[in-house]
GROMACS .gro file of N, CA and C in nm:
model
  165
    1MET      N    1  16.258  20.431   5.037
    1MET     CA    2  16.109  20.393   4.995
    1MET      C    3  16.038  20.530   4.977
    2ASN      N    4  15.987  20.534   4.862
    2ASN     CA    5  15.897  20.660   4.818
    2ASN      C    6  15.775  20.670   4.890
    3SER      N    7  15.699  20.752   4.882
    3SER     CA    8  15.562  20.770   4.939
    3SER      C    9  15.444  20.652   4.886
    4CYS      N   10  15.461  20.642   4.734
    4CYS     CA   11  15.382  20.526   4.692
    4CYS      C   12  15.411  20.407   4.722
    5GLU      N   13  15.545  20.360   4.759
    5GLU     CA   14  15.581  20.240   4.819
    5GLU      C   15  15.542  20.221   4.960
    6LEU      N   16  15.540  20.326   5.032
    6LEU     CA   17  15.500  20.309   5.182
    6LEU      C   18  15.351  20.298   5.216
    7THR      N   19  15.276  20.392   5.127
    7THR     CA   20  15.130  20.383   5.097
    7THR      C   21  15.089  20.208   5.063
    8ALA      N   22  15.148  20.154   4.978
    8ALA     CA   23  15.109  20.030   4.935
    8ALA      C   24  15.161  19.922   5.027
    9SER      N   25  15.264  19.962   5.101
    9SER     CA   26  15.306  19.858   5.191
    9SER      C   27  15.218  19.854   5.308
   10VAL      N   28  15.160  19.959   5.360
   10VAL     CA   29  15.090  19.989   5.455
   10VAL      C   30  14.938  19.926   5.427
   11THR      N   31  14.912  19.959   5.319
   11THR     CA   32  14.796  19.859   5.294
   11THR      C   33  14.786  19.726   5.276
   12ALA      N   34  14.906  19.680   5.229
   12ALA     CA   35  14.923  19.531   5.234
   12ALA      C   36  14.926  19.472   5.367
   13ILE      N   37  14.987  19.552   5.461
   13ILE     CA   38  14.997  19.479   5.605
   13ILE      C   39  14.842  19.479   5.650
   14ALA      N   40  14.768  19.612   5.633
   14ALA     CA   41  14.615  19.603   5.667
   14ALA      C   42  14.549  19.518   5.611
   15ASN      N   43  14.552  19.479   5.507
   15ASN     CA   44  14.514  19.382   5.415
   15ASN      C   45  14.513  19.223   5.483
   16ALA      N   46  14.635  19.211   5.528
   16ALA     CA   47  14.686  19.080   5.579
   16ALA      C   48  14.632  19.055   5.720
   17LEU      N   49  14.628  19.196   5.786
   17LEU     CA   50  14.598  19.173   5.939
   17LEU      C   51  14.421  19.151   5.934
   18ALA      N   52  14.370  19.210   5.848
   18ALA     CA   53  14.219  19.193   5.814
   18ALA      C   54  14.167  19.081   5.780
   19SER      N   55  14.255  18.978   5.720
   19SER     CA   56  14.199  18.860   5.689
   19SER      C   57  14.234  18.763   5.777
   20LYS      N   58  14.289  18.797   5.891
   20LYS     CA   59  14.341  18.695   5.993
   20LYS      C   60  14.258  18.741   6.134
   21LEU      N   61  14.220  18.871   6.131
   21LEU     CA   62  14.147  18.931   6.293
   21LEU      C   63  14.001  18.924   6.269
   22THR      N   64  13.948  18.937   6.380
   22THR     CA   65  13.799  18.947   6.390
   22THR      C   66  13.765  19.079   6.374
   23GLU      N   67  13.638  19.120   6.385
   23GLU     CA   68  13.596  19.243   6.373
   23GLU      C   69  13.625  19.333   6.502
   24ASP      N   70  13.613  19.279   6.609
   24ASP     CA   71  13.656  19.326   6.733
   24ASP      C   72  13.802  19.344   6.758
   25GLU      N   73  13.866  19.240   6.715
   25GLU     CA   74  14.026  19.248   6.714
   25GLU      C   75  14.071  19.354   6.628
   26LEU      N   76  14.017  19.361   6.513
   26LEU     CA   77  14.044  19.476   6.422
   26LEU      C   78  14.029  19.615   6.485
   27ASN      N   79  13.909  19.640   6.519
   27ASN     CA   80  13.877  19.742   6.599
   27ASN      C   81  13.968  19.810   6.731
   28LEU      N   82  14.002  19.693   6.806
   28LEU     CA   83  14.082  19.706   6.913
   28LEU      C   84  14.226  19.747   6.874
   29LEU      N   85  14.266  19.678   6.766
   29LEU     CA   86  14.411  19.715   6.695
   29LEU      C   87  14.389  19.858   6.634
   30GLY      N   88  14.307  19.892   6.584
   30GLY     CA   89  14.299  20.015   6.497
   30GLY      C   90  14.304  20.117   6.625
   31LEU      N   91  14.232  20.112   6.716
   31LEU     CA   92  14.221  20.213   6.828
   31LEU      C   93  14.350  20.213   6.906
   32THR      N   94  14.422  20.115   6.918
   32THR     CA   95  14.541  20.110   6.977
   32THR      C   96  14.635  20.179   6.898
   33LEU      N   97  14.637  20.162   6.772
   33LEU     CA   98  14.740  20.204   6.680
   33LEU      C   99  14.719  20.373   6.661
   34THR      N  100  14.597  20.397   6.670
   34THR     CA  101  14.547  20.538   6.679
   34THR      C  102  14.592  20.607   6.799
   35LEU      N  103  14.589  20.545   6.904
   35LEU     CA  104  14.637  20.590   7.041
   35LEU      C  105  14.800  20.613   7.046
   36LEU      N  106  14.862  20.511   6.982
   36LEU     CA  107  14.995  20.540   6.964
   36LEU      C  108  15.046  20.646   6.866
   37ALA      N  109  14.988  20.667   6.778
   37ALA     CA  110  14.999  20.738   6.669
   37ALA      C  111  14.997  20.909   6.740
   38ASP      N  112  14.871  20.911   6.793
   38ASP     CA  113  14.851  21.054   6.883
   38ASP      C  114  14.937  21.081   6.979
   39THR      N  115  15.008  20.967   7.050
   39THR     CA  116  15.105  20.990   7.150
   39THR      C  117  15.236  21.034   7.095
   40LEU      N  118  15.271  20.954   6.997
   40LEU     CA  119  15.385  20.997   6.930
   40LEU      C  120  15.386  21.137   6.879
   41LEU      N  121  15.279  21.169   6.810
   41LEU     CA  122  15.290  21.321   6.774
   41LEU      C  123  15.265  21.416   6.891
   42THR      N  124  15.228  21.381   6.982
   42THR     CA  125  15.229  21.476   7.125
   42THR      C  126  15.366  21.471   7.166
   43ILE      N  127  15.441  21.359   7.180
   43ILE     CA  128  15.570  21.374   7.223
   43ILE      C  129  15.657  21.445   7.118
   44ALA      N  130  15.662  21.419   6.990
   44ALA     CA  131  15.728  21.505   6.908
   44ALA      C  132  15.693  21.673   6.918
   45THR      N  133  15.574  21.706   6.943
   45THR     CA  134  15.546  21.847   6.940
   45THR      C  135  15.589  21.902   7.062
   46HIS      N  136  15.575  21.836   7.171
   46HIS     CA  137  15.620  21.879   7.308
   46HIS      C  138  15.783  21.898   7.299
   47ARG      N  139  15.858  21.790   7.223
   47ARG     CA  140  15.992  21.815   7.220
   47ARG      C  141  16.036  21.945   7.136
   48ASN      N  142  15.958  21.969   7.017
   48ASN     CA  143  15.980  22.087   6.948
   48ASN      C  144  15.958  22.201   7.000
   49ILE      N  145  15.859  22.215   7.091
   49ILE     CA  146  15.819  22.332   7.172
   49ILE      C  147  15.936  22.361   7.271
   50CYS      N  148  15.945  22.264   7.339
   50CYS     CA  149  16.049  22.272   7.436
   50CYS      C  150  16.193  22.309   7.405
   51LYS      N  151  16.230  22.272   7.277
   51LYS     CA  152  16.370  22.285   7.201
   51LYS      C  153  16.371  22.432   7.187
   52CYS      N  154  16.247  22.479   7.141
   52CYS     CA  155  16.238  22.634   7.073
   52CYS      C  156  16.256  22.729   7.221
   53LYS      N  157  16.191  22.693   7.299
   53LYS     CA  158  16.174  22.776   7.442
   53LYS      C  159  16.332  22.770   7.488
   54SER      N  160  16.414  22.644   7.475
   54SER     CA  161  16.540  22.666   7.537
   54SER      C  162  16.657  22.723   7.454
   55ASP      N  163  16.625  22.757   7.331
   55ASP     CA  164  16.739  22.802   7.264
   55ASP      C  165  16.746  22.965   7.281
   0.00000   0.00000   0.00000
């Protein structure tokens, strides 16, 4: 999947969710996914830093 296909897929998912969820549900889902993304980035960064220190 190239970057254009990826963004089109994510947009399609967002539109499908938006058509089924209330505004409050969308806000909660968006905040939850942002928290997930931030946590994954924190874990990846921590792993990278620790790997560099152990070499």
